[in-house]
C-alpha atoms as one frame of an Amber mdcrd trajectory, in Angstrom:
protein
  -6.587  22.802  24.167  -9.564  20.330  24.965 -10.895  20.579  21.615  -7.461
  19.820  20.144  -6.829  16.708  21.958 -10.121  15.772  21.221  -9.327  16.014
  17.535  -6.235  14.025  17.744  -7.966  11.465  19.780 -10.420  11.193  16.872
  -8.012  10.820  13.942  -6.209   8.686  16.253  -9.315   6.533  16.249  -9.988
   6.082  12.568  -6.654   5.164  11.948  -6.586   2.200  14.336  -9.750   1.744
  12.292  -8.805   2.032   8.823 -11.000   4.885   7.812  -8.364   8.052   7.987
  -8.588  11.436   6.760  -9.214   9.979   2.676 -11.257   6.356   3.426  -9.632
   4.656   1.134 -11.490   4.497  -2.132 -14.337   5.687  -0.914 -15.207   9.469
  -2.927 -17.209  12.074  -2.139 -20.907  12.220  -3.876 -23.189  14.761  -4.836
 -26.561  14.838  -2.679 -27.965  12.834  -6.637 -25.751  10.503  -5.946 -26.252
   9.521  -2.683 -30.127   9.469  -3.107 -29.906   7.110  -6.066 -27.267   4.536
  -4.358 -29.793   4.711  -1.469 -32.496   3.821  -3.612 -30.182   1.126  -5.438
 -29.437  -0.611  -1.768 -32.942  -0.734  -0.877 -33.716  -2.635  -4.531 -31.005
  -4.542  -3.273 -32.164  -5.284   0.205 -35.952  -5.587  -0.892 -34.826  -8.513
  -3.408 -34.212 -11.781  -1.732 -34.992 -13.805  -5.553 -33.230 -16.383  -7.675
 -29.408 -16.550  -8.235 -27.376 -17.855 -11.126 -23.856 -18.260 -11.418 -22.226
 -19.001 -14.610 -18.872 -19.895 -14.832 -17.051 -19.080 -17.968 -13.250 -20.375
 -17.183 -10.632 -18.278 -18.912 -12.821 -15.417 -19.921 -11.436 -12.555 -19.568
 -12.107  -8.950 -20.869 -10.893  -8.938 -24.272 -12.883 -11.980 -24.974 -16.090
  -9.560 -25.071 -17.292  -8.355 -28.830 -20.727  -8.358 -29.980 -19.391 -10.440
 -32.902 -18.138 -13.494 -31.450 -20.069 -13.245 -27.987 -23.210 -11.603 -28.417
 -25.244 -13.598 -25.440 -22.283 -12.798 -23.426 -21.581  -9.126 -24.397 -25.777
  -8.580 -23.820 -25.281  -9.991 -20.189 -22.137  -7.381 -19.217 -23.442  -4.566
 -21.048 -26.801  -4.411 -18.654 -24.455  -5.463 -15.384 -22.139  -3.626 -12.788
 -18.606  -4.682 -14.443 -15.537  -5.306 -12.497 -11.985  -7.189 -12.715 -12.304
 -10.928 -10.797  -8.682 -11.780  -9.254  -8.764 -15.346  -9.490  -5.562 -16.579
  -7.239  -6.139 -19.170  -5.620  -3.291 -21.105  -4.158  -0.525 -21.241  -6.889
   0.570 -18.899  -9.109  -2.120 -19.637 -11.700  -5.667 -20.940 -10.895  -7.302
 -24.190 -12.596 -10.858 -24.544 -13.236 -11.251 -27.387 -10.563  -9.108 -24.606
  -8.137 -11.895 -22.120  -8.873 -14.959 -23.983  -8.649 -13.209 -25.798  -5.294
 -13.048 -21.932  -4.094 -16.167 -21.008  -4.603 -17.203 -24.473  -2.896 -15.477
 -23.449   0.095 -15.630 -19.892   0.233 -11.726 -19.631   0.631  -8.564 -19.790
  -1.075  -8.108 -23.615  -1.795  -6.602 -25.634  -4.379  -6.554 -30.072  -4.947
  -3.426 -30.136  -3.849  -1.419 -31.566  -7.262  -1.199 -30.391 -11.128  -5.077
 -29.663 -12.237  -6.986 -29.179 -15.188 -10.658 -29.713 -15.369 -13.108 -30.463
 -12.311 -14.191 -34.221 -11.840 -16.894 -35.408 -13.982 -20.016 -36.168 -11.428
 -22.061 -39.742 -11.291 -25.438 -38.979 -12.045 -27.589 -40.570  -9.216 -31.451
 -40.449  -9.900 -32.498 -36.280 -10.123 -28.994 -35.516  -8.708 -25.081 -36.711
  -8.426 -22.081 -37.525  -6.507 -18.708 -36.080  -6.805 -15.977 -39.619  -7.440
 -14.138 -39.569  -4.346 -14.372 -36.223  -3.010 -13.773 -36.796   1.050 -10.456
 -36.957  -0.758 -10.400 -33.108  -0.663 -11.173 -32.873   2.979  -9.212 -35.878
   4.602  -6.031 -36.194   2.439  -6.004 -32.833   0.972  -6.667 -30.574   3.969
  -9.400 -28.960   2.135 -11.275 -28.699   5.138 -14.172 -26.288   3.555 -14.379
 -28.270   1.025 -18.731 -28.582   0.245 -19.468 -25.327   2.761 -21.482 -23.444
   0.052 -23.948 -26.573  -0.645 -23.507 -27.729   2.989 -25.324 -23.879   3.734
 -27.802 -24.272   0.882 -28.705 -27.760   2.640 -28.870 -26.567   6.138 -31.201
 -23.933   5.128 -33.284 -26.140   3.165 -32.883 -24.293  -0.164 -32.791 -26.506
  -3.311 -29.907 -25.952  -5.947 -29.665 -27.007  -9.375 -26.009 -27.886 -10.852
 -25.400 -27.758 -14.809 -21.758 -29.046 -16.079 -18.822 -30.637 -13.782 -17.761
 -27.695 -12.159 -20.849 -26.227 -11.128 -21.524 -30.099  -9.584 -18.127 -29.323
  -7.755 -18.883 -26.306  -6.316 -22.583 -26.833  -5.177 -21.866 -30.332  -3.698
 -22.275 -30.677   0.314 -19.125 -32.267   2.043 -20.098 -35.599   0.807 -19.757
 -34.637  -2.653 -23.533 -35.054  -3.163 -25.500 -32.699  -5.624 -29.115 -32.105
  -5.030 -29.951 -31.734  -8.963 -27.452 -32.103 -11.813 -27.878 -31.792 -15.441
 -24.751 -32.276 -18.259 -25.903 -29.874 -20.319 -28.543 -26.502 -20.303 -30.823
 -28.310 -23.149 -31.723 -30.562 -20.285 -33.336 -27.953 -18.616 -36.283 -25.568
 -18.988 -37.710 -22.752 -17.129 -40.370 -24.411 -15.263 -37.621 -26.404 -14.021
 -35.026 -23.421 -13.094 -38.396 -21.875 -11.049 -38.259 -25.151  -8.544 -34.806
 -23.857  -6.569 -33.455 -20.595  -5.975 -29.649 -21.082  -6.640 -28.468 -22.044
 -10.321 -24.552 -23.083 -11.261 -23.852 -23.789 -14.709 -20.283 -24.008 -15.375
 -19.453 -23.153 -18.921 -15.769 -25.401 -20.073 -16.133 -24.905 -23.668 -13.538
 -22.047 -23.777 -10.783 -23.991 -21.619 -11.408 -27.600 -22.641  -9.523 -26.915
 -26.248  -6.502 -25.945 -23.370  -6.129 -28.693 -21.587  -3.373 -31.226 -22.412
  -3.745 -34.386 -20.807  -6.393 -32.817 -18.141  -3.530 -30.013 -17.346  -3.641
 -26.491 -18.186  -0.189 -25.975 -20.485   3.052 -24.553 -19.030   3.042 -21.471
 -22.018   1.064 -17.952 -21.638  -1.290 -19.020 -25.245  -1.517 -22.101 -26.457
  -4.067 -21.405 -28.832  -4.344 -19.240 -32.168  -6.482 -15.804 -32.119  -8.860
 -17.974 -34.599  -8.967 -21.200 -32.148  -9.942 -18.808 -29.120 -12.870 -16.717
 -30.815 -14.190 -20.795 -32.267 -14.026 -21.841 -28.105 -15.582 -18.135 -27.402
 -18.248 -18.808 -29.790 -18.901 -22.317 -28.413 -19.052 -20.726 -24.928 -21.210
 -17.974 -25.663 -23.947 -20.110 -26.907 -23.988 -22.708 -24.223 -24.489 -19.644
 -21.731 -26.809 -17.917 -24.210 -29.027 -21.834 -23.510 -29.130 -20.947 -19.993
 -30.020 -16.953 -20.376 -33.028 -17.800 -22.356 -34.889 -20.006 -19.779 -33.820
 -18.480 -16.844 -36.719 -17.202 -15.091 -37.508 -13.172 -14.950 -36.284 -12.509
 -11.310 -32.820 -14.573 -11.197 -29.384 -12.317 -10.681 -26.996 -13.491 -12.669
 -23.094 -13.345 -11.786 -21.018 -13.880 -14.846 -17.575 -14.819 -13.765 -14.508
 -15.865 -15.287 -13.215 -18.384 -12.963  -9.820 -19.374 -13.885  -6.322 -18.712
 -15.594  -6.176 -20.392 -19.067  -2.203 -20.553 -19.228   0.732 -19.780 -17.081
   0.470 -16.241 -17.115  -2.224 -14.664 -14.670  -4.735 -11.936 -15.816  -7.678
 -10.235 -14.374 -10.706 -12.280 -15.546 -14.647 -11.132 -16.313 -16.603 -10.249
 -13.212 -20.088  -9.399 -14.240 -24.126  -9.009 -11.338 -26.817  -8.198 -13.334
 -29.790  -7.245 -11.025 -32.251  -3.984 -11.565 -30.008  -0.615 -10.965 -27.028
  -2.434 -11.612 -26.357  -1.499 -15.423 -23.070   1.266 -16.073 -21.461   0.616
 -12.447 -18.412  -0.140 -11.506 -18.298  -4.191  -9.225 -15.702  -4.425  -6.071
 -15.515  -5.874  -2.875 -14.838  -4.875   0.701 -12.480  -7.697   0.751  -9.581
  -5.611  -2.301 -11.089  -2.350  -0.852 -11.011  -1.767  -4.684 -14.077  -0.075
  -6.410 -13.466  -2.347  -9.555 -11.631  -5.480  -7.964 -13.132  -8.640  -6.208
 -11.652 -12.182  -5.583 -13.218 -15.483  -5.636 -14.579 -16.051  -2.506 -16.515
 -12.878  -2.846 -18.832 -15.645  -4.950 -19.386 -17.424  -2.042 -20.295 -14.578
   0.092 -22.638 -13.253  -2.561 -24.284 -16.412  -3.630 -25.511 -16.922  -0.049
 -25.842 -13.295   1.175 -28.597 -12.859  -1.854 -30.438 -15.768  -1.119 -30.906
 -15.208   2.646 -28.516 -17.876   4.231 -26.102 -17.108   6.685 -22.529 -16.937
   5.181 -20.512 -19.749   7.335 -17.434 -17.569   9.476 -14.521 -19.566   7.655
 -16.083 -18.022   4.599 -13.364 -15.130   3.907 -14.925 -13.140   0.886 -17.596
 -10.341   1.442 -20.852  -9.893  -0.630 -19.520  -7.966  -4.103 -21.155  -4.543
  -4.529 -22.319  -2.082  -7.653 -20.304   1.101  -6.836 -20.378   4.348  -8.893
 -21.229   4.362 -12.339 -18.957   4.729 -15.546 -17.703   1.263 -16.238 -16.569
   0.279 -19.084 -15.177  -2.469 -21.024 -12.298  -0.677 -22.148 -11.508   0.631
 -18.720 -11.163  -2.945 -17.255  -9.247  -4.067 -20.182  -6.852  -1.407 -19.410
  -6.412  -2.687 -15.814  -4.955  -6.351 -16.740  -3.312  -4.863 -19.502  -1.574
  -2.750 -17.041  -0.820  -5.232 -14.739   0.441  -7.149 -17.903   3.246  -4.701
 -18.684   3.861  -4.098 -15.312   4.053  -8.036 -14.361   6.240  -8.769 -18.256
   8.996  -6.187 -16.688   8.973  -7.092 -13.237  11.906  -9.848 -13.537  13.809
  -7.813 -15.194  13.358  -4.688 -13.136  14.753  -6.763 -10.250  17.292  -8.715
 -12.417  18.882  -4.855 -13.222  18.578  -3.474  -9.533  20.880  -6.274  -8.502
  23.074  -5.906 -10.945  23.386  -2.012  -9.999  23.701  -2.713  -6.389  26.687
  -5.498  -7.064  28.354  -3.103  -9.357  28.343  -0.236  -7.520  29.950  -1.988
  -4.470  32.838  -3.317  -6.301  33.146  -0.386  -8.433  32.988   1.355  -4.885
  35.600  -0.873  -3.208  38.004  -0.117  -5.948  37.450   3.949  -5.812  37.477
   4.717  -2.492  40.553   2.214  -1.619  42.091   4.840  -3.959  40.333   7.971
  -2.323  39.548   8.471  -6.327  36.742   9.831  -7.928  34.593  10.238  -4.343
  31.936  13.466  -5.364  30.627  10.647  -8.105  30.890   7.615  -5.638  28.125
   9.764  -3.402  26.592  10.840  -6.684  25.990   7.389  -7.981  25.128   5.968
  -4.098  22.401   8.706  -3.606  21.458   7.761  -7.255  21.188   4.063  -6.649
  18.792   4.689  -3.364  16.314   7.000  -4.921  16.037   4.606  -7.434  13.271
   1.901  -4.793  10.426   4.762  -4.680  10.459   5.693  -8.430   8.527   2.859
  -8.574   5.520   3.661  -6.908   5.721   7.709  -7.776   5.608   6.313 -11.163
   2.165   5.873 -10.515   1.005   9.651  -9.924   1.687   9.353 -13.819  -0.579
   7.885 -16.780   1.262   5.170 -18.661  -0.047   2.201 -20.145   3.349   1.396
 -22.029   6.858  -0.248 -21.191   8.334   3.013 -22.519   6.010   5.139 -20.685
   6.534   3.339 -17.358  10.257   3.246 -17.697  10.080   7.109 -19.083   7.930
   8.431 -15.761  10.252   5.922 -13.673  13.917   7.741 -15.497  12.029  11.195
 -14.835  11.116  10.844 -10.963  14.812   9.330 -10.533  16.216  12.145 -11.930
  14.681  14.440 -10.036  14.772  13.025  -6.882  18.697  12.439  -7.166  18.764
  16.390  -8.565  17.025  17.553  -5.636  19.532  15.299  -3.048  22.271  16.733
  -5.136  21.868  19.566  -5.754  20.232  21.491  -3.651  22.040  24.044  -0.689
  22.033  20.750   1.924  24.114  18.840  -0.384  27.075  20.612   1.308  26.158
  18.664   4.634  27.310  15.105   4.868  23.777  13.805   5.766  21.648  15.945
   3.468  21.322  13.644   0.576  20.571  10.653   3.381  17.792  13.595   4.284
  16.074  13.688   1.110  16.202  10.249  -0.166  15.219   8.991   3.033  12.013
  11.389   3.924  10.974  10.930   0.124  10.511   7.136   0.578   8.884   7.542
   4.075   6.180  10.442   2.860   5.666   8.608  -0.154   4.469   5.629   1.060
   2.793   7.650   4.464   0.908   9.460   1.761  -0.253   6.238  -0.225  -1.479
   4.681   2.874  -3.652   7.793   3.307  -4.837   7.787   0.414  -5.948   4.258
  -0.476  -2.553   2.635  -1.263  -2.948   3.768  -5.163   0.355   3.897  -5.900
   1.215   0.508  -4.408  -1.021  -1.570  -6.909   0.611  -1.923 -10.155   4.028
  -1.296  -8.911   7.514  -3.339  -9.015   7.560  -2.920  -5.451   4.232  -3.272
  -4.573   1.605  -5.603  -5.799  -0.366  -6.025  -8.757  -4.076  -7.466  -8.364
  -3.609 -10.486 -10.984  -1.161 -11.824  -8.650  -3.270 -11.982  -5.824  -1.066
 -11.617  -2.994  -2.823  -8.337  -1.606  -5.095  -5.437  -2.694  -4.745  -2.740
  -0.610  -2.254  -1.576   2.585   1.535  -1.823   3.012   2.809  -4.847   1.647
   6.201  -6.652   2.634   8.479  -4.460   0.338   7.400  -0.997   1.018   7.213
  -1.940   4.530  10.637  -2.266   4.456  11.607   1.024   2.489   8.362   2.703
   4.562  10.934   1.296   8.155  13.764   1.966   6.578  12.826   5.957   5.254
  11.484   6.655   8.954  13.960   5.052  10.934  16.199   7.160   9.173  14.474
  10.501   8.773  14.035  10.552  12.455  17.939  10.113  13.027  18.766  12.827
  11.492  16.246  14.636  13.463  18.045  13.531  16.404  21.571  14.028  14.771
  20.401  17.988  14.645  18.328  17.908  17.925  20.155  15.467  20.258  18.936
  14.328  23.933  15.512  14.417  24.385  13.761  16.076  21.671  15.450  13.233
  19.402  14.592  10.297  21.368  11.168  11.680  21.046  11.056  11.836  17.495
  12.315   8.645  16.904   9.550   7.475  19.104   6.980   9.556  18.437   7.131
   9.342  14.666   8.178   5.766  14.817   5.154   4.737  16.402   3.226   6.983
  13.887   4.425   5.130  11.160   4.090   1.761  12.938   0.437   2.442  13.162
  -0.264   3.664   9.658   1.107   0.254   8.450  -0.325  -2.272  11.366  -3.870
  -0.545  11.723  -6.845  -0.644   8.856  -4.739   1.500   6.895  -1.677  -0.655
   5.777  -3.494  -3.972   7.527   0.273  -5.122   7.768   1.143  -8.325  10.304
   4.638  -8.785  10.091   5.501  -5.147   9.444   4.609  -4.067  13.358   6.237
  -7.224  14.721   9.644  -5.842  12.883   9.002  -2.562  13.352   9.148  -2.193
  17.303  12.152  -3.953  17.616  13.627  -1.565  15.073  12.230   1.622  17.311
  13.170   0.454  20.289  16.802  -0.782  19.616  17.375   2.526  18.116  16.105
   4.575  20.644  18.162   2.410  23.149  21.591   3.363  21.435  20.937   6.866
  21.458  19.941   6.598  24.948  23.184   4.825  25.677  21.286   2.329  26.732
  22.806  -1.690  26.562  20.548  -3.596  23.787  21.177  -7.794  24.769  19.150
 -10.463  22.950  16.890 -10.595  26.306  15.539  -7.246  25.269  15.571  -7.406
  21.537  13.113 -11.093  22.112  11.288  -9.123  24.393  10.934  -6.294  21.870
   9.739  -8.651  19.092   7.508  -9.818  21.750   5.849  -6.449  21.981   5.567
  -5.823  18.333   3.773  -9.374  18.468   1.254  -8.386  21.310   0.594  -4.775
  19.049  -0.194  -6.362  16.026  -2.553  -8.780  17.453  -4.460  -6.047  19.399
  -4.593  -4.952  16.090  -5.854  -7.606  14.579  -8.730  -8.040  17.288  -9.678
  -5.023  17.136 -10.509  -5.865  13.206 -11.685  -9.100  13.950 -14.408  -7.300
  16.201 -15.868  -5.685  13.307 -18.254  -6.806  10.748 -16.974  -9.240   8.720
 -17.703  -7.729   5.897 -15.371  -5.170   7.266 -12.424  -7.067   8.097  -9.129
  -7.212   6.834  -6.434 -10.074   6.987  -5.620  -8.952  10.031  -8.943  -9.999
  11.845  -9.351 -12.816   9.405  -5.936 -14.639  11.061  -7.613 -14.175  14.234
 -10.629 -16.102  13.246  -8.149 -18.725  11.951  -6.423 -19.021  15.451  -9.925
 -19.585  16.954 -11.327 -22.573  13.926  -7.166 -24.183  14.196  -6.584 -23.133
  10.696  -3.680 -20.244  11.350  -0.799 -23.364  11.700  -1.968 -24.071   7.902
  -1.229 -20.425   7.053   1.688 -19.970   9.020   3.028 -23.140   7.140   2.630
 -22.012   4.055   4.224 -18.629   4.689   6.909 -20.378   6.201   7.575 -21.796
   2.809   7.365 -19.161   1.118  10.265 -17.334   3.140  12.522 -19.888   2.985
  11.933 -20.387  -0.832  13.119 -16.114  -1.049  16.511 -17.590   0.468  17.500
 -18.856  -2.867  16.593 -15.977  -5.278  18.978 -14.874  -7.672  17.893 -11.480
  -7.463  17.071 -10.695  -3.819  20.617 -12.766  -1.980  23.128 -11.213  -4.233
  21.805  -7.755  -2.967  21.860  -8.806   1.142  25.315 -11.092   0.508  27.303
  -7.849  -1.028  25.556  -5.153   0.860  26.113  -6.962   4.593  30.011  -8.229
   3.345  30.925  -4.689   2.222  29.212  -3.349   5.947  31.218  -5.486   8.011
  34.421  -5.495   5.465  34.017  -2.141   5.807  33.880  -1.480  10.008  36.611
  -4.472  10.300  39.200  -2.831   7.990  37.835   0.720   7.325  40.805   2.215
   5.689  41.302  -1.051   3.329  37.722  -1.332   2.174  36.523   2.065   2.138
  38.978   4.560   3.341  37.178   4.693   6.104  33.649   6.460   5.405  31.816
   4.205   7.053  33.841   5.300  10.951  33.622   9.029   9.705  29.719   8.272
   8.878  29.226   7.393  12.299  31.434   9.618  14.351  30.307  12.449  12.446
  26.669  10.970  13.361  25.839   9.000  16.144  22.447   8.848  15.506  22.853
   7.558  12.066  24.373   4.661  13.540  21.434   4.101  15.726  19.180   4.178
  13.088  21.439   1.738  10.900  21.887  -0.864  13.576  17.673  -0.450  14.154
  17.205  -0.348  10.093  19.297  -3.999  10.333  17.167  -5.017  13.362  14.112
  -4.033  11.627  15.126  -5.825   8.546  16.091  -9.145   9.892  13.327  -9.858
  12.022  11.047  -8.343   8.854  12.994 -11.607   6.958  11.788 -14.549   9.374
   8.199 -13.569   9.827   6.889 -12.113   6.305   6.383 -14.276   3.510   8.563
 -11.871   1.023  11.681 -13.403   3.392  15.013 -11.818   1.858  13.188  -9.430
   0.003  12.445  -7.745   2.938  16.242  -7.153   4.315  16.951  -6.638   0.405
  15.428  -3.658   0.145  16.357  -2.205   3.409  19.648  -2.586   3.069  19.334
  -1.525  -0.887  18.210   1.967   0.694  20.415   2.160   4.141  23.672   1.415
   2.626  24.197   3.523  -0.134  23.053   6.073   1.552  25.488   5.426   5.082
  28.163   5.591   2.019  27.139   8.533   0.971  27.152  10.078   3.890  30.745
   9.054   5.056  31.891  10.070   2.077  30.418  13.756   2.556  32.212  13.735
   5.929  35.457  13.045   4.458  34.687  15.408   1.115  34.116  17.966   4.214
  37.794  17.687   5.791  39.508  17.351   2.967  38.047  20.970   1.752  38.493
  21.987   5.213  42.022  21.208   5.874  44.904  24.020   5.926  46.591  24.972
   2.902  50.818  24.982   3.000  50.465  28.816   3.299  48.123  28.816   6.737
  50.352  26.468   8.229  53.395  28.603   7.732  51.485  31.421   9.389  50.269
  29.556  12.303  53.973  28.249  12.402  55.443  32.150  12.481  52.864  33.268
  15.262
C-alpha cells in the first residue's frame, strides 16, 4: 500500500510538472545516442565564439535549390534545420516586426501597417535609428533595444550590416555601435574585432513591398520574379559567408511573412556537430519548431551575456538527427492545406448545426422520423474530435484529410449506434462523450500531437500556441468529462458519483492547467463547471455568491500553477510562468488587453454566434414549451437522468465563464454546446423511443381489463 501511494504521489508530481508518463517530445535513445548528444553539448558548452545572424525575410523552405541558392543551400545543408514560426503580433509578420522581435526578445510589432525596417543615419563608425524612442514611448514597445542594450552592458562590440540588422542590434536609443549598408564594406579582419554579426538580407522582400507595405494577396510575384530576388539574396549572404571568420555560428533565419498568408519560414545554426539534426526550442516543446524570440535567447546565451528576464524565447537546440529539407517542407505545406480548409470547415459545421435544429424542430413537433433525429444528433457530435483523430493518420492532401476525417466519423457514429448500448437512452451520449475526453487526455500525454495541425487545434504558422490544450479542445476536453462522469453517476448515484465527478474532474482539470496542457483560462472555467455540477447532484443550492466564489478558486489553482512554472528555469517555462513574470515587470494589463480584444472580436463571427444563438434558443425554447418545440425530449432527458442535467447546467457553466476569460471568446461556448446539445437530444429522444416500444399493446390492456 505504501509503495502504491508513493507511486501515485510521483506521477502526481510530474504532471503538475509537465513531464508525465511520455515527456512530451522527448524519445527514448540508444546508449550511441546519448553518448554522442553528450559529446555534442559539451562542443556546445566549451564554445563561447563569434555569432552571426543573417536575416533572409520571406525565405522559406521551398526557396532552397542548389540552382538558384547555392551559398544558401551550402549553409543549411551543414546546419541543424528546423521550421521558424514567425508570428509576431498580427496575423502576418513584417520585416521591421521581425527584426523589432528579435530587438526585444518578445512578441512586438510598430504598432501600424509595416513594410521594411527604417533606414539608419550613419554617424562616424556607427548609426542611429530616425526616431526610434518612438517605439518605446508612443508605441508601448517597452523592450524595444534589449538585445543591444545586453551586448552594451556587457561590453561586447556588435557589428550591424543592412537596415534591419541596425534595428535589431540598436540599444534603446536607437544607437548602433558599427553599421555598414552593404557586406562589400566589410572584410574579415574587420568581422574578427566584435563577437556578434547581423546582416539583414532585404533583397528577396524589397521586390514585395508596395509603397513600404507588404501586399494584401498570398503571391504577388511570378515563380520567375521570386527565384531573380532568391538569386539576388543568395549572393549578398554568400558576401558575408566568405569573410566571416573560421569560428563564427551562423543562424540563418527567415524572419518574416512575404504576403498575407503565413508559412513556416527557414530556421537554420551551423556550429561543429550540428550538421543532419533536427532545430527546436523549449519554448514550442517541438523537436523541429522555434519562434522568434528564441533568436534573442540564442544570440546572447552563445556569447556569454545574461539573457534579460522579459526576454521570453529559450536558447534553440540541435535535437536528433534526420532532418531534411523535404521533411520541413512537408510541415508548412501541411499546415497550408490544413489552414486553406479551415474557413470552410467551420463555415460547414455551422451550417450542420443550424440545419439540424430546424430540421429537428420540425420532426419532433411531429413525433416523425425520431430513430434518424438521434442518428443524425449523435452524428453531428462525433463530428468535433474527427478532427484531431485525423491526425493518428498520414495525409498531406485535402482529399486525404477530409477522407481520414469521413472515416473516423463514421466509425465513431457506428460504434454509438450501433453497438448493444444503443438500446439505452444515454449510451450514444456514453460513447461520443468518453471518445472526445480520452482523445484529447491521451494527446496531452503524449505531447499534444494530434492538436497541431488540426481544425480544432492549432497549427504552428499561426502562432497562437505549440503545444498543450488550447481554447477549443478545452472546451470539448470539459465538455467530454463533465459528461462521461454523469453518466457514471446516472448508473452509480450518491456517493460513488459525486466522487467521480470530482475525482475525475479534477484529473482532467490538472492534465490541462499543469505543464501538460499549460492552459490559463481552461482551470479558471473548469472548477466552476465541477463544482456547480457536483452541487446539483448533491441537492445542493448553487447562487451567484458561490458560482464567483468558484471562479475564484479556479483563479487561485491556475495561478499556483503558474508559480509553480514560473519557479523553474526559464528555459523551462511555459506561458503559464511567463504571465507571472509579466504581473511582477507590469506588463500582464498589456496582455490581458489584448486578449480582451480578441474575445470580444469572436462575438461577431459568422461562424461561431450562429452555432451558440440556435443551440441556447432551441435549449430554452425547448424547457419553456417542451411539447411545442420538441415533444418534450429534453424533460424526459432529464427525468430519465438527473445527473445529465447536472452535467448540462455545469457543461453551460463551464462554457460561459470559458467565453469571458480565453481569447477564443464564443468559440469556446460554441463548441461546448456543439457537443452537449445534440447529444441531450439524443438522449431524450432514446427515452421517449424507450416508452413508446414499451407501452401496452390493445390486446394486454384487454387482459389486464378482464383480470
Amino acid at each position: 500500500m505504501r509503495r502504491a501511494v508513493v507511486v501515485l504521489a510521483v506521477l502526481l508530481g510530474q504532471l503538475l510538472t509537465g513531464q508525465g508518463l511520455f515527456a512530451g517530445v522527448a524519445r527514448a535513445e540508444d546508449g550511441a545516442d546519448r553518448m554522442a548528444r553528450a559529446g555534442y553539448d559539451a562542443v556546445r558548452a566549451a564554445q563561447m565564439g563569434r555569432v552571426a545572424l543573417i536575416g533572409v525575410s520571406g525565405l522559406h523552405w521551398n526557396d532552397l535549390t542548389q540552382a538558384d541558392t547555392p551559398n544558401l543551400w551550402d549553409l543549411a545543408s551543414s546546419s541543424a534545420i528546423g521550421s521558424l514560426s514567425v508570428r509576431t503580433v498580427g496575423n502576418v509578420t513584417c520585416p521591421y516586426d521581425g527584426w523589432l522581435t528579435v530587438s526585444a526578445g518578445t512578441r512586438s510589432a510598430v504598432g501600424y501597417g509595416c513594410g521594411a525596417p527604417p533606414m539608419p543615419e550613419q554617424q562616424g563608425a556607427g548609426a542611429v535609428i530616425p526616431d526610434y524612442r518612438y517605439l518605446i514611448d508612443v508605441a508601448g514597445q517597452r523592450n524595444a533595444g534589449t538585445l543591444g542594450e545586453s551586448l552594451k552592458a556587457a561590453g561586447q562590440c556588435s557589428i550591424a550590416i543592412g537596415p534591419g540588422a541596425a534595428l535589431g542590434l540598436a540599444d534603446r536609443q536607437g544607437a548602433v555601435q558599427q553599421y555598414h549598408a552593404s557586406p562589400l564594406q566589410v572584410t574579415t579582419a574587420d568581422l574578427e574585432k566584435c563577437r556578434m554579426i547581423a546582416m539583414d538580407v532585404d533583397d528577396l522582400i524589397r521586390p514585395y513591398l508596395t509603397g513600404d507595405r507588404l501586399p494584401k494577396e498570398p503571391e504577388l510575384l511570378t515563380p520567375a520574379q521570386r527565384r531573380q530576388a532568391l538569386r539576388l539574396a543568395d549572393a549578398k549572404a554568400g558576401s558575408l559567408l566568405a569573410v566571416l571568420p573560421a569560428d563564427t555560428t551562423v543562424l540563418l533565419a527567415g524572419l518574416s511573412d512575404h504576403g498575407s498568408v503565413p508559412h513556416l519560414r527557414v530556421a537554420a545554426l551551423r556550429e561543429p556537430g550540428a550538421e543532419g539534426r533536427l532545430l527546436g526550442a523549449a519554448s514550442t516543446r517541438r523537436e523541429d519548431i522555434s519562434i522568434l524570440p528564441d533568436l534573442t535567447s540564442t544570440t546572447l546565451t552563445k556569447l556569454g551575456v545574461a539573457v534579460p528576464s522579459t526576454v521570453v524565447g529559450v536558447p534553440i537546440q540541435a535535437g536528433e538527427h534526420g532532418a531534411t529539407f523535404e521533411r520541413l517542407q512537408r510541415a508548412d505545406a501541411t499546415a497550408q492545406t490544413m489552414r486553406s480548409a479551415k474557413g470552410q470547415y467551420f463555415t460547414a459545421l455551422a451550417v450542420l448545426q443550424v440545419l439540424f435544429y430546424v430540421l429537428a424542430f420540425l420532426l419532433l413537433r411531429r413525433r416523425k422520423q425520431l430513430p434518424w433525429v438521434r442518428a443524425a444528433a449523435t452524428a453531428l457530435a462525433a463530428l468535433p474530435v474527427t478532427s484531431f483523430l485525423v491526425n493518428l493518420l498520414p495525409w498531406s492532401t485535402h482529399l486525404e484529410l477530409f477522407g481520414g476525417m469521413l472515416a473516423w466519423w463514421v466509425a465513431i457514429t457506428a460504434l454509438a449506434l450501433a453497438g448493444p448500448w444503443r438500446r439505452r437512452p444515454l449510451g450514444p451520449l456514453a460513447v461520443v462523450a468518453g471518445v472526445t475526453a480520452l482523445t484529447l487526455a491521451g494527446d496531452l500525454l503524449t505531447g499534444t500531437t494530434l492538436q497541431l495541425n488540426s481544425f480544432m487545434g492549432f497549427s504552428a504558422e499561426q502562432g497562437a500556441r505549440y503545444f498543450g490544450l488550447g481554447n477549443i479542445p478545452f472546451a470539448l476536453f470539459a465538455t467530454g468529462t463533465l459528461l462521461t462522469t454523469t453518466m457514471i453517476a446516472h448508473r452509480w448515484p450518491g456517493k460513488i458519483g459525486l466522487a467521480a465527478i470530482v475525482g475525475l474532474g479534477a484529473a482532467a482539470m490538472v492534465l490541462g492547467g499543469s505543464g501538460l496542457g499549460s492552459d490559463f483560462g481552461g482551470v479558471i472555467a473548469f472548477v466552476p463547471g465541477i463544482a456547480v455540477t457536483a452541487l446539483i447532484l448533491a441537492g445542493r443550492r448553487v447562487s451567484l455568491v458561490k458560482l464567483a466564489l468558484f471562479c475564484v478558486a479556479g483563479g487561485v489553482i491556475v495561478m499556483t500553477f503558474a508559480w509553480i512554472n514560473y519557479l523553474k528555469p526559464a528555459n523551462e517555462q511555459t506561458h503559464l510562468g511567463r504571465f507571472v513574470g509579466q504581473v511582477l515587470t507590469g506588463e500582464a494589463l498589456d496582455v490581458i488587453w489584448r486578449k480582451l480584444q480578441a474575445m470580444l472580436g469572436t462575438l461577431l463571427n459568422p461562424n461561431l454566434m450562429p452555432i451558440v444563438i440556435v443551440a441556447v434558443a432551441f435549449l430554452v425554447y425547448a424547457m419553456l414549451r417542451p411539447e411545442q418545440a420538441s415533444a418534450g425530449v429534453v424533460p424526459a432527458a432529464f427525468e430519465h437522468s438527473p445527473a445529465l442535467r447536472a452535467g448540462l447546467i455545469g457543461t453551460l457553466v463551464s462554457g460561459v465563464v470559458g467565453m469571458l476569460v480565453n481569447d477564443s471568446g464564443a468559440a469556446v461556448l460554441s463548441m461546448a454546446l456543439a457537443l452537449a446539445a445534440p447529444l441531450l437530444l439524443a438522449t431524450g429522444i432514446g427515452v421517449i423511443m424507450q416508452r413508446d416500444q414499451s407501452a401496452p399493446g390493445v390486446g394486454e390492456e384487454l387482459a389486464r381489463v378482464a383480470k
